[in-house]
CSV table of C-alpha atoms in Angstrom, one decimal:
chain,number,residue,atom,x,y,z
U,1,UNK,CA,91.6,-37.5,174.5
U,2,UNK,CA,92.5,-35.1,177.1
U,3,UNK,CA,91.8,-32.0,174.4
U,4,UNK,CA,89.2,-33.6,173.1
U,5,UNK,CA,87.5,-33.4,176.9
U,6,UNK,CA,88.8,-30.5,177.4
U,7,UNK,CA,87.2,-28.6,174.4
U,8,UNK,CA,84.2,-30.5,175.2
U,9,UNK,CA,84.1,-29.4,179.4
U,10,UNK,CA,84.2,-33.3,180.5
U,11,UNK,CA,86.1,-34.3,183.0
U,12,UNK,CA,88.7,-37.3,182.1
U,13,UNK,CA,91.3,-39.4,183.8
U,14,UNK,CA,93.9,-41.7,183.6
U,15,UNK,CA,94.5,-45.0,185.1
U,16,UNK,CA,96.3,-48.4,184.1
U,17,UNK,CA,95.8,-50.1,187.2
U,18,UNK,CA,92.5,-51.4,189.3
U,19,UNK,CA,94.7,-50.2,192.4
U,20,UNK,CA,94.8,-46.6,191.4
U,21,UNK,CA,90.6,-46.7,191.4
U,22,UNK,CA,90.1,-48.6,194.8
U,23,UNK,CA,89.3,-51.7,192.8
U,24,UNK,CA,85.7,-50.3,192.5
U,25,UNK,CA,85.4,-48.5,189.1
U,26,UNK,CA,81.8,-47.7,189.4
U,27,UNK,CA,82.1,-45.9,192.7
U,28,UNK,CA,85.8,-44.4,191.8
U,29,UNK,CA,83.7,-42.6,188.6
U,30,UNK,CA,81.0,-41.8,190.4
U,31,UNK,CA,82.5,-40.0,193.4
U,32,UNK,CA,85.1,-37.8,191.4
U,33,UNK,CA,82.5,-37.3,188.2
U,34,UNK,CA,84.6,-38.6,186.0
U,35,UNK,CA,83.1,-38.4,182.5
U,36,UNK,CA,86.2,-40.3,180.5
U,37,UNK,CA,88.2,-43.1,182.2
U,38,UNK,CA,91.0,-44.0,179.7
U,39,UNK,CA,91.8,-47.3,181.4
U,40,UNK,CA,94.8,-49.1,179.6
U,41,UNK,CA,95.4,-52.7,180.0
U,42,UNK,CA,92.0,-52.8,180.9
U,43,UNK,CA,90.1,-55.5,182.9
U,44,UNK,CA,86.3,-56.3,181.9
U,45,UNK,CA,85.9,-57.3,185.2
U,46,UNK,CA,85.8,-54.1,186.6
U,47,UNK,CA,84.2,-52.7,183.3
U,48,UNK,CA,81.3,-54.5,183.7
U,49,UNK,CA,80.6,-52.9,187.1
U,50,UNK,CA,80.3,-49.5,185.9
U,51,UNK,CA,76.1,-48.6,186.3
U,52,UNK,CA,75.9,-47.2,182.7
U,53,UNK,CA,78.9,-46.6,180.4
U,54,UNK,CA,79.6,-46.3,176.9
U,55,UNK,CA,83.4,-46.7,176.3
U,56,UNK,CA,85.6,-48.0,173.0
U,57,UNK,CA,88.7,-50.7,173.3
U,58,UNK,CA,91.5,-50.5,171.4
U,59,UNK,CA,92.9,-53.6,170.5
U,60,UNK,CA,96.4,-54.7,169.2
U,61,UNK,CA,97.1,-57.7,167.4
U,62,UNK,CA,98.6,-59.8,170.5
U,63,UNK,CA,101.9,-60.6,167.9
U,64,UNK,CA,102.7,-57.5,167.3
U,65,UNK,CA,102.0,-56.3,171.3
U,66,UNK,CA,104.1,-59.0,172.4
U,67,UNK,CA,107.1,-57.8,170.1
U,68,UNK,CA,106.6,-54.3,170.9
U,69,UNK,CA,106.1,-54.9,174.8
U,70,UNK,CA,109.9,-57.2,174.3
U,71,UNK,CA,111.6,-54.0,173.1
U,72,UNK,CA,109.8,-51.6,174.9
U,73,UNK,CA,110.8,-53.3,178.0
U,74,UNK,CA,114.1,-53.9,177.3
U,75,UNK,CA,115.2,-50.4,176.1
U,76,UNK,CA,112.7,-47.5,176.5
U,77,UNK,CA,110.2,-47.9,179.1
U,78,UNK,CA,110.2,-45.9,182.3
U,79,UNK,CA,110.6,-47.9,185.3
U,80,UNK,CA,110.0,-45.4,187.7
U,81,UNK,CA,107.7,-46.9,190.6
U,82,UNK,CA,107.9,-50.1,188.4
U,83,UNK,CA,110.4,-52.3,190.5
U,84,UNK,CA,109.5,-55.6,188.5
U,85,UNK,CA,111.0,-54.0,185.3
U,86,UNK,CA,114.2,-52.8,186.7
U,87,UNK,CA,114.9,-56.7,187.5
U,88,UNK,CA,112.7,-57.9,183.9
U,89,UNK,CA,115.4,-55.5,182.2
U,90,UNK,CA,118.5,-56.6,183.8
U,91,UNK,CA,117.5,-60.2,182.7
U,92,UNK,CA,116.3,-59.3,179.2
U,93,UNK,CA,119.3,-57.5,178.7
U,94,UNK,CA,121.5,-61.3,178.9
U,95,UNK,CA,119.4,-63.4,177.3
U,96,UNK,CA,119.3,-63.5,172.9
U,97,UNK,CA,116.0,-62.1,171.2
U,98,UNK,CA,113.9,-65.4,170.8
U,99,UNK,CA,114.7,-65.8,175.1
U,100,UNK,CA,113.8,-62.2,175.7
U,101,UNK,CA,110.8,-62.3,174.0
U,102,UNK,CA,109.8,-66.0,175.4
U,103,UNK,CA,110.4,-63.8,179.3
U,104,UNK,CA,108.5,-61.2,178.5
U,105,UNK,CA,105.6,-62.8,177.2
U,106,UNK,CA,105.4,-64.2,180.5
U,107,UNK,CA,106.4,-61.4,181.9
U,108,UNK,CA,102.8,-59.6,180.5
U,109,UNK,CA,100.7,-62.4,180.3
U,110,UNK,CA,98.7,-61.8,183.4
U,111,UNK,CA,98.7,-57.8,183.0
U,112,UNK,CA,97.9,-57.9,179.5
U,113,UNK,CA,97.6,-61.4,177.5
U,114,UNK,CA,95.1,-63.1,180.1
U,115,UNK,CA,93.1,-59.8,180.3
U,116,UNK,CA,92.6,-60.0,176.6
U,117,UNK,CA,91.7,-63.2,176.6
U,118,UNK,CA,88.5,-62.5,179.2
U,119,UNK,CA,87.5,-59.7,177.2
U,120,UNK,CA,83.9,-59.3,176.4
U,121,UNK,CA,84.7,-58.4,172.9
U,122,UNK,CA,80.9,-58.6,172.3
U,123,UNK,CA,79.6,-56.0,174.6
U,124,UNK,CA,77.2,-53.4,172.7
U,125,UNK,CA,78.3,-50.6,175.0
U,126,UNK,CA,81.6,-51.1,173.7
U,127,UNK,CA,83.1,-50.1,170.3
U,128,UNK,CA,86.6,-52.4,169.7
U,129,UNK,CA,89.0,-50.4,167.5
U,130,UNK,CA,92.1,-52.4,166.2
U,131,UNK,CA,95.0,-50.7,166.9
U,132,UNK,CA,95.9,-50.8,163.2
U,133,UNK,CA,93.2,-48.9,162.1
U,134,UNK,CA,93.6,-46.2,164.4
U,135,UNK,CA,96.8,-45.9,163.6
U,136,UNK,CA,96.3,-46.4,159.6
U,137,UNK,CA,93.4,-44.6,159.6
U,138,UNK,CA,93.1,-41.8,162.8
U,139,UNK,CA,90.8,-39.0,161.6
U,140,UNK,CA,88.0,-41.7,160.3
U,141,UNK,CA,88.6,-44.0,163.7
U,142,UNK,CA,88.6,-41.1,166.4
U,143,UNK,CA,85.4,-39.8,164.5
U,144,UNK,CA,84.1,-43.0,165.0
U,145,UNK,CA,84.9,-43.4,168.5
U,146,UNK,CA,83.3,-40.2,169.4
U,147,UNK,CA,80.1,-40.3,167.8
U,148,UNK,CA,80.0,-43.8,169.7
U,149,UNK,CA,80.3,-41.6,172.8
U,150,UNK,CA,78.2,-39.0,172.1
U,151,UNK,CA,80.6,-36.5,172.1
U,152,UNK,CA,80.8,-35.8,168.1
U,153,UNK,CA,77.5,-36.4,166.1
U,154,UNK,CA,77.2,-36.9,162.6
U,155,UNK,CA,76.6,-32.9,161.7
U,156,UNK,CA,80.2,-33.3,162.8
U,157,UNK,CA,79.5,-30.4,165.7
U,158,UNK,CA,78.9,-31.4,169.6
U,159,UNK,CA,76.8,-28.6,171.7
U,160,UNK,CA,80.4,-27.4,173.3
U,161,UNK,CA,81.2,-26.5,169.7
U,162,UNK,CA,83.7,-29.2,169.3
U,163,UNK,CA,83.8,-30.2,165.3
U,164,UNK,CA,86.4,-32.2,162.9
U,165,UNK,CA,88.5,-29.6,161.9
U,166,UNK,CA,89.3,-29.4,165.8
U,167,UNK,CA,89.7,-33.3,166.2
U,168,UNK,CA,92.1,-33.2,163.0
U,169,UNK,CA,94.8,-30.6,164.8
U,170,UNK,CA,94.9,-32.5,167.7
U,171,UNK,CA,95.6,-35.6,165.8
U,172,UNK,CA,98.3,-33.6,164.0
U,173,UNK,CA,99.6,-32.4,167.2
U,174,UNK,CA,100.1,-35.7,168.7
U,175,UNK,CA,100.8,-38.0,165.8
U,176,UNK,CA,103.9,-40.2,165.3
U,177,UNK,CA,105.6,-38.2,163.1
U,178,UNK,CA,105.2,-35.0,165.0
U,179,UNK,CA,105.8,-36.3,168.4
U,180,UNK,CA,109.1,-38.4,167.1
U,181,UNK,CA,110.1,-36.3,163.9
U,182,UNK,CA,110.4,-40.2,161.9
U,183,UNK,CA,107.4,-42.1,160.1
U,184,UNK,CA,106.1,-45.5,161.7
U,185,UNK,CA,108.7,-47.2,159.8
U,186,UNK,CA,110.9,-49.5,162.0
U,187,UNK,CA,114.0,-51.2,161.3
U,188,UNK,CA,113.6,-53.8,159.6
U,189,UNK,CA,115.5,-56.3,161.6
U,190,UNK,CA,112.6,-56.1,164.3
U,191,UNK,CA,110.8,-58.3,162.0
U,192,UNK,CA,113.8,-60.6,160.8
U,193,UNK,CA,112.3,-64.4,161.9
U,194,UNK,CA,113.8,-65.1,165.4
């Protein structure tokens, strides 16, 4: 998305925590202009606070995060400023697949599973993407999401002179296969039953 602004002159930022905005959203937007928030791990509750918004939620079939959050956590993800999962990852690392898992979903459950949960999945100012779509489909689903936003109409041009072809190279440049040189597909043993 960062391109995508970019081409597009809006300002965007990151954040995946409520303390890295104040805990105020609305006024964190307002008073650095921000005109893209991407917000992982997102909390409605401070969603809902924003004056006027139009945004889009990606959403991951809860079986699958909690699978890929088990081995994320126990082999690849950076735990720099991230104390809790320097000791989560010691303990994963001794118990068998089926305890590890069982850990970490409690180890995400009030970061990610219980914010699900409280979504407003309903909210018109909201388009919800599943993850496997995007991921299946990312050309059609990003051209969805930003027409949703205003940022790509339907003539497939926005004012800045942002258009599909554009969109497409970025998703090129950043997809899966180009980013990791293999295809989505995974060992197979990540899906053995436990």
């Amino acid at each position: 998305l960062k391109e995508v602004c970019a081409a597009c002159q809006l300002n965007t930022v990151n954040a995946h925590s409520a303390d890295l905005f104040g805990f105020d959203l609305n006024r964190y937007m307002n008073e650095n202009q921000i005109h893209l928030l991407s917000y992982t791990n997102a909390d409605y509750q401070f969603v809902r606070s924003i004056e006027s918004y139009r945004g889009f939620h990606v959403v991951r079939d809860p079986r699958d995060l909690i699978i890929s959050s088990y081995f994320s956590h126990l082999y690849s993800h950076p735990t720099t400023g991230w104390e809790a999962l320097v000791e989560h990852r010691k303990m994963l690392k001794h118990l068998s697949k089926s305890g590890g898992i069982l850990l970490d979903i409690n180890f995400i459950k009030a970061d990610v599973l219980d914010k699900m949960g409280s979504w407003n999945y309903s909210d018109p100012n909201i388009l919800e993407i599943r993850m496997e779509l995007l991921t299946r489909h990312p050309l059609e689903e990003f051209e969805r999401i930003l027409s949703f936003l205003g940022i790509m109409d339907k003539a497939e041009t926005h004012s800045s002179g942002f258009d599909r072809a554009q969109l497409s190279e970025i998703l090129e440049k950043y997809s899966f296969k180009k980013m990791t040189g293999r295809n989505h597909n995974l060992p197979s043993e990540i899906f053995r039953p436990l």
